[in-house]
Amino acid sequence: MSKDKLQKLENDHQIAKHTVLTDEYKQKSRDNALLILGGIRVADKIANSISSQVMNALITFQDQQMYLNFDCDNFVEFLETSDYAPMSKHQFYKRKEIFEAEGEKLFDLMNEVGVSFATRKFLSSGNYDAISFDGDKLKIGDQEADISNARLVRSLIESYADDYKRVKTESDKAKEKLTKAEATINAGYKKVEDLQKQLDGTPKQTYGAILTKTLVQFSEFTEFVEKLSDEEKAEYAGVALRSFSVQFTHLSNAFGVKKALKKLDTDDAINKLVDSVTDDFED
């Protein structure tokens, strides 16, 4: 036998051997997948509900890509098309969300006592910090129930859900009011900005308009001061008179009239003026 023929026979043998080993591996992998699915069906049948054991097995099936053994490209395709799928895509992901929120022990207890998925879905949107286990007792806040007492456990959980719903509703209403208030404030800011833009786009105000506006505000301030009590006038006079004296000096300087207000253009002169006013109040 020639060397080439011998080499060909050896290559063919290696190919055949590889094919056999590959087929064996695929068959073992498929058998393992079927074994897990079979266990899921048995566990589901015994518990008469989806248990944490079933969920863990399905998550393992998904993570290890065992669906490839059933000619499915992904787990969703397996759930939607395969006769071996133990539940639908919708059922799986709805339960998985709740399972991950509750944890194994609470998930199984919820199933056993018959808490509705609607209640559990609602609770899973919040948190389970108030729920804990103490040996064979379920504790929610300062209340507890023996986990063997299904009716009491269910009542305790549903009562907690009702309380949580009430608090959440009140919180949502408060947030809604806050959102509306913020919208109103923002609308006000927007209106002010729009008005400011309009003013920026108009000719500058005239000397007469500004003077009139200033005198009106000064007159309003004077009327306000007249209504103050003697004690309030004595308390506020210093700051107000000093402020107006300084502004009056600045105004005089702006007009170029410096000599006329020379006597007031010192802190000492202003202090004497303020002291004379407060002395009148004290008399």
Tab-separated table of C-alpha atoms in Angstrom:
chain	number	residue	atom	x	y	z
A	1	MET	CA	0.000	0.000	0.000
A	2	SER	CA	1.375	3.377	-1.023
A	3	LYS	CA	2.229	6.076	1.454
A	4	ASP	CA	-0.516	8.402	0.132
A	5	LYS	CA	-3.218	5.741	0.484
A	6	LEU	CA	-2.059	4.984	4.007
A	7	GLN	CA	-2.219	8.680	4.911
A	8	LYS	CA	-5.716	8.949	3.433
A	9	LEU	CA	-6.966	5.975	5.441
A	10	GLU	CA	-5.526	7.476	8.601
A	11	ASN	CA	-7.195	10.844	7.914
A	12	ASP	CA	-10.524	9.162	7.210
A	13	HIS	CA	-10.204	7.249	10.452
A	14	GLN	CA	-9.539	10.459	12.428
A	15	ILE	CA	-12.522	12.152	10.808
A	16	ALA	CA	-14.791	9.216	11.598
A	17	LYS	CA	-13.483	9.080	15.165
A	18	HIS	CA	-14.056	12.826	15.618
A	19	THR	CA	-17.590	12.488	14.235
A	20	VAL	CA	-18.400	9.682	16.652
A	21	LEU	CA	-17.010	11.626	19.622
A	22	THR	CA	-18.891	14.769	18.578
A	23	ASP	CA	-22.129	12.843	18.213
A	24	GLU	CA	-21.576	11.266	21.616
A	25	TYR	CA	-20.950	14.676	23.193
A	26	LYS	CA	-24.046	16.154	21.578
A	27	GLN	CA	-26.121	13.204	22.726
A	28	LYS	CA	-24.828	13.499	26.290
A	29	SER	CA	-25.467	17.222	26.271
A	30	ARG	CA	-28.989	16.685	24.965
A	31	ASP	CA	-29.595	13.912	27.497
A	32	ASN	CA	-28.442	16.248	30.268
A	33	ALA	CA	-30.761	18.974	28.995
A	34	LEU	CA	-33.659	16.523	28.839
A	35	LEU	CA	-32.822	15.340	32.341
A	36	ILE	CA	-33.064	18.905	33.660
A	37	LEU	CA	-36.326	19.488	31.790
A	38	GLY	CA	-37.677	16.210	33.110
A	39	GLY	CA	-36.747	17.239	36.648
A	40	ILE	CA	-38.504	20.545	36.117
A	41	ARG	CA	-41.682	18.805	35.014
A	42	VAL	CA	-41.579	16.398	37.962
A	43	ALA	CA	-40.849	19.149	40.490
A	44	ASP	CA	-43.579	21.316	39.019
A	45	LYS	CA	-46.049	18.463	39.151
A	46	ILE	CA	-45.235	17.613	42.763
A	47	ALA	CA	-45.359	21.209	44.003
A	48	ASN	CA	-48.346	22.071	41.815
A	49	SER	CA	-46.723	25.495	41.291
A	50	ILE	CA	-43.477	26.955	40.011
A	51	SER	CA	-40.983	26.473	42.848
A	52	SER	CA	-37.559	28.001	43.400
A	53	GLN	CA	-36.103	24.620	42.369
A	54	VAL	CA	-37.821	24.907	38.988
A	55	MET	CA	-36.724	28.511	38.517
A	56	ASN	CA	-33.099	27.738	39.371
A	57	ALA	CA	-33.103	24.810	36.936
A	58	LEU	CA	-34.553	26.945	34.122
A	59	ILE	CA	-32.064	29.738	34.772
A	60	THR	CA	-29.240	27.164	34.638
A	61	PHE	CA	-30.725	25.791	31.397
A	62	GLN	CA	-30.684	29.347	29.994
A	63	ASP	CA	-27.202	30.290	31.259
A	64	GLN	CA	-25.587	27.100	29.932
A	65	GLN	CA	-27.304	27.538	26.543
A	66	MET	CA	-28.837	24.069	26.676
A	67	TYR	CA	-31.509	25.235	24.236
A	68	LEU	CA	-28.921	24.731	21.478
A	69	ASN	CA	-29.507	20.976	21.868
A	70	PHE	CA	-33.037	21.537	20.568
A	71	ASP	CA	-32.013	23.422	17.429
A	72	CYS	CA	-32.907	26.798	18.948
A	73	ASP	CA	-30.641	29.810	18.532
A	74	ASN	CA	-31.680	31.414	21.810
A	75	PHE	CA	-33.685	30.763	24.961
A	76	VAL	CA	-36.674	32.843	23.854
A	77	GLU	CA	-36.988	30.774	20.690
A	78	PHE	CA	-36.904	27.612	22.825
A	79	LEU	CA	-39.688	28.878	25.097
A	80	GLU	CA	-41.837	29.972	22.162
A	81	THR	CA	-41.408	27.027	19.796
A	82	SER	CA	-40.143	23.900	21.545
A	83	ASP	CA	-42.498	21.173	22.734
A	84	TYR	CA	-40.061	20.628	25.616
A	85	ALA	CA	-40.509	24.150	27.000
A	86	PRO	CA	-42.218	23.903	30.435
A	87	MET	CA	-43.755	27.395	30.183
A	88	SER	CA	-44.156	30.316	27.819
A	89	LYS	CA	-41.757	33.239	27.453
A	90	HIS	CA	-44.237	35.524	29.236
A	91	GLN	CA	-44.676	33.108	32.139
A	92	PHE	CA	-40.940	32.587	32.572
A	93	TYR	CA	-39.867	36.220	32.619
A	94	LYS	CA	-42.768	37.258	34.837
A	95	ARG	CA	-41.812	34.603	37.379
A	96	LYS	CA	-38.088	35.263	37.032
A	97	GLU	CA	-38.553	38.933	37.929
A	98	ILE	CA	-40.525	38.022	41.051
A	99	PHE	CA	-38.136	35.167	41.934
A	100	GLU	CA	-35.111	37.465	41.820
A	101	ALA	CA	-36.916	40.075	43.926
A	102	GLU	CA	-38.178	37.655	46.587
A	103	GLY	CA	-35.382	35.117	46.882
A	104	GLU	CA	-35.849	31.348	47.123
A	105	LYS	CA	-37.415	31.048	50.583
A	106	LEU	CA	-39.959	33.841	50.237
A	107	PHE	CA	-40.743	32.788	46.647
A	108	ASP	CA	-41.657	29.271	47.782
A	109	LEU	CA	-43.643	30.571	50.777
A	110	MET	CA	-45.627	32.959	48.578
A	111	ASN	CA	-46.483	30.045	46.289
A	112	GLU	CA	-47.454	27.771	49.165
A	113	VAL	CA	-49.842	30.216	50.840
A	114	GLY	CA	-51.339	31.361	47.515
A	115	VAL	CA	-50.441	35.071	47.359
A	116	SER	CA	-51.548	36.336	43.947
A	117	PHE	CA	-48.989	37.256	41.296
A	118	ALA	CA	-50.591	40.696	41.013
A	119	THR	CA	-49.788	41.383	44.682
A	120	ARG	CA	-46.289	39.956	44.333
A	121	LYS	CA	-45.652	41.937	41.155
A	122	PHE	CA	-46.672	45.095	42.989
A	123	LEU	CA	-44.410	44.313	45.953
A	124	SER	CA	-41.474	43.453	43.688
A	125	SER	CA	-41.567	47.020	42.355
A	126	GLY	CA	-40.712	48.252	45.848
A	127	ASN	CA	-38.458	46.456	48.314
A	128	TYR	CA	-38.580	43.645	50.853
A	129	ASP	CA	-36.578	45.317	53.629
A	130	ALA	CA	-39.523	45.003	56.036
A	131	ILE	CA	-39.892	41.244	55.395
A	132	SER	CA	-37.569	38.734	57.042
A	133	PHE	CA	-37.430	35.210	58.451
A	134	ASP	CA	-36.683	34.289	62.041
A	135	GLY	CA	-36.430	30.520	62.114
A	136	ASP	CA	-39.907	29.196	61.312
A	137	LYS	CA	-41.508	32.621	61.579
A	138	LEU	CA	-42.157	35.246	58.941
A	139	LYS	CA	-41.672	38.788	60.268
A	140	ILE	CA	-43.069	41.936	58.671
A	141	GLY	CA	-42.256	45.006	60.716
A	142	ASP	CA	-43.317	44.301	64.294
A	143	GLN	CA	-45.715	41.513	63.274
A	144	GLU	CA	-44.938	37.847	62.777
A	145	ALA	CA	-46.574	34.546	61.837
A	146	ASP	CA	-45.545	30.913	61.915
A	147	ILE	CA	-44.852	29.852	58.313
A	148	SER	CA	-46.923	26.699	58.887
A	149	ASN	CA	-50.010	28.883	59.354
A	150	ALA	CA	-50.767	29.565	55.688
A	151	ARG	CA	-53.875	31.671	56.329
A	152	LEU	CA	-52.136	33.980	58.811
A	153	VAL	CA	-49.037	34.305	56.622
A	154	ARG	CA	-51.119	35.225	53.599
A	155	SER	CA	-53.143	37.725	55.621
A	156	LEU	CA	-49.966	39.317	56.966
A	157	ILE	CA	-48.426	39.647	53.482
A	158	GLU	CA	-51.591	41.037	51.898
A	159	SER	CA	-52.028	43.523	54.752
A	160	TYR	CA	-48.450	44.682	54.242
A	161	ALA	CA	-49.125	45.034	50.497
A	162	ASP	CA	-52.238	47.142	51.194
A	163	ASP	CA	-50.296	49.423	53.554
A	164	TYR	CA	-47.472	49.737	51.056
A	165	LYS	CA	-49.946	50.555	48.288
A	166	ARG	CA	-51.560	53.293	50.408
A	167	VAL	CA	-48.210	54.869	51.255
A	168	LYS	CA	-47.067	54.633	47.646
A	169	THR	CA	-50.302	56.229	46.412
A	170	GLU	CA	-49.875	59.139	48.831
A	171	SER	CA	-46.243	59.485	47.783
A	172	ASP	CA	-47.184	59.450	44.098
A	173	LYS	CA	-49.824	62.145	44.697
A	174	ALA	CA	-47.278	64.284	46.542
A	175	LYS	CA	-44.805	63.855	43.697
A	176	GLU	CA	-47.514	64.771	41.197
A	177	LYS	CA	-48.316	67.970	43.125
A	178	LEU	CA	-44.609	68.788	43.326
A	179	THR	CA	-44.225	68.205	39.591
A	180	LYS	CA	-47.179	70.518	38.859
A	181	ALA	CA	-45.768	73.168	41.210
A	182	GLU	CA	-42.376	72.947	39.502
A	183	ALA	CA	-44.091	73.242	36.115
A	184	THR	CA	-45.932	76.369	37.306
A	185	ILE	CA	-42.710	77.885	38.639
A	186	ASN	CA	-40.853	77.058	35.438
A	187	ALA	CA	-43.678	78.593	33.421
A	188	GLY	CA	-43.370	81.720	35.568
A	189	TYR	CA	-39.633	81.857	34.970
A	190	LYS	CA	-40.267	81.425	31.262
A	191	LYS	CA	-42.769	84.278	31.285
A	192	VAL	CA	-40.300	86.541	33.077
A	193	GLU	CA	-37.593	85.605	30.585
A	194	ASP	CA	-39.924	86.345	27.677
A	195	LEU	CA	-40.852	89.722	29.182
A	196	GLN	CA	-37.205	90.496	29.792
A	197	LYS	CA	-36.428	89.696	26.174
A	198	GLN	CA	-39.233	92.011	25.096
A	199	LEU	CA	-37.835	94.783	27.307
A	200	ASP	CA	-34.324	94.178	26.007
A	201	GLY	CA	-35.670	94.626	22.509
A	202	THR	CA	-37.359	97.986	23.251
A	203	PRO	CA	-35.691	101.434	23.376
A	204	LYS	CA	-34.089	102.366	26.706
A	205	GLN	CA	-36.372	104.011	29.236
A	206	THR	CA	-36.349	107.789	29.333
A	207	TYR	CA	-34.988	109.889	32.201
A	208	GLY	CA	-38.506	110.998	33.124
A	209	ALA	CA	-39.859	107.420	33.271
A	210	ILE	CA	-37.062	106.204	35.520
A	211	LEU	CA	-37.310	109.276	37.770
A	212	THR	CA	-41.072	108.817	38.130
A	213	LYS	CA	-40.674	105.110	38.929
A	214	THR	CA	-37.999	105.870	41.524
A	215	LEU	CA	-40.032	108.619	43.211
A	216	VAL	CA	-43.107	106.383	43.349
A	217	GLN	CA	-41.082	103.591	45.003
A	218	PHE	CA	-39.510	106.090	47.414
A	219	SER	CA	-42.963	107.436	48.281
A	220	GLU	CA	-44.292	103.911	48.875
A	221	PHE	CA	-41.306	103.162	51.112
A	222	THR	CA	-41.878	106.378	53.086
A	223	GLU	CA	-45.546	105.490	53.631
A	224	PHE	CA	-44.492	102.027	54.794
A	225	VAL	CA	-42.005	103.526	57.309
A	226	GLU	CA	-44.658	105.888	58.671
A	227	LYS	CA	-46.758	102.859	59.681
A	228	LEU	CA	-43.934	101.248	61.681
A	229	SER	CA	-43.948	101.349	65.466
A	230	ASP	CA	-41.555	103.706	67.272
A	231	GLU	CA	-39.423	100.695	68.279
A	232	GLU	CA	-39.197	99.486	64.673
A	233	LYS	CA	-38.374	102.993	63.422
A	234	ALA	CA	-35.563	103.286	65.987
A	235	GLU	CA	-34.262	99.831	64.938
A	236	TYR	CA	-34.381	100.395	61.174
A	237	ALA	CA	-33.592	104.111	60.895
A	238	GLY	CA	-29.823	103.716	61.023
A	239	VAL	CA	-29.538	101.309	58.105
A	240	ALA	CA	-32.149	103.072	55.978
A	241	LEU	CA	-30.831	106.639	56.446
A	242	ARG	CA	-27.223	105.589	55.913
A	243	SER	CA	-28.196	103.709	52.750
A	244	PHE	CA	-30.204	106.615	51.341
A	245	SER	CA	-27.482	109.111	52.342
A	246	VAL	CA	-24.877	107.100	50.458
A	247	GLN	CA	-27.138	106.750	47.421
A	248	PHE	CA	-27.966	110.478	47.596
A	249	THR	CA	-24.245	111.264	47.617
A	250	HIS	CA	-23.720	109.004	44.584
A	251	LEU	CA	-26.599	110.759	42.813
A	252	SER	CA	-25.107	114.159	43.620
A	253	ASN	CA	-21.775	113.035	42.254
A	254	ALA	CA	-23.478	111.703	39.116
A	255	PHE	CA	-24.990	115.175	38.545
A	256	GLY	CA	-21.652	116.781	39.312
A	257	VAL	CA	-23.014	118.587	42.376
A	258	LYS	CA	-20.449	117.753	45.085
A	259	LYS	CA	-20.272	120.883	47.257
A	260	ALA	CA	-23.967	120.991	48.114
A	261	LEU	CA	-23.778	117.675	49.986
A	262	LYS	CA	-20.315	118.026	51.431
A	263	LYS	CA	-21.588	118.022	55.007
A	264	LEU	CA	-23.326	114.709	54.510
A	265	ASP	CA	-20.420	113.116	52.700
A	266	THR	CA	-18.765	111.752	55.838
A	267	ASP	CA	-19.616	108.842	58.129
A	268	ASP	CA	-19.457	111.221	61.107
A	269	ALA	CA	-22.085	113.544	59.628
A	270	ILE	CA	-24.358	110.624	58.774
A	271	ASN	CA	-23.977	109.145	62.262
A	272	LYS	CA	-24.952	112.476	63.827
A	273	LEU	CA	-28.027	112.613	61.604
A	274	VAL	CA	-29.034	109.068	62.589
A	275	ASP	CA	-28.409	109.739	66.291
A	276	SER	CA	-30.611	112.818	66.209
A	277	VAL	CA	-33.445	110.806	64.654
A	278	THR	CA	-33.226	107.959	67.146
A	279	ASP	CA	-32.974	110.425	70.047
A	280	ASP	CA	-36.292	111.946	68.946
A	281	PHE	CA	-37.914	108.481	69.069
A	282	GLU	CA	-36.562	107.825	72.547
A	283	ASP	CA	-37.943	111.140	73.878
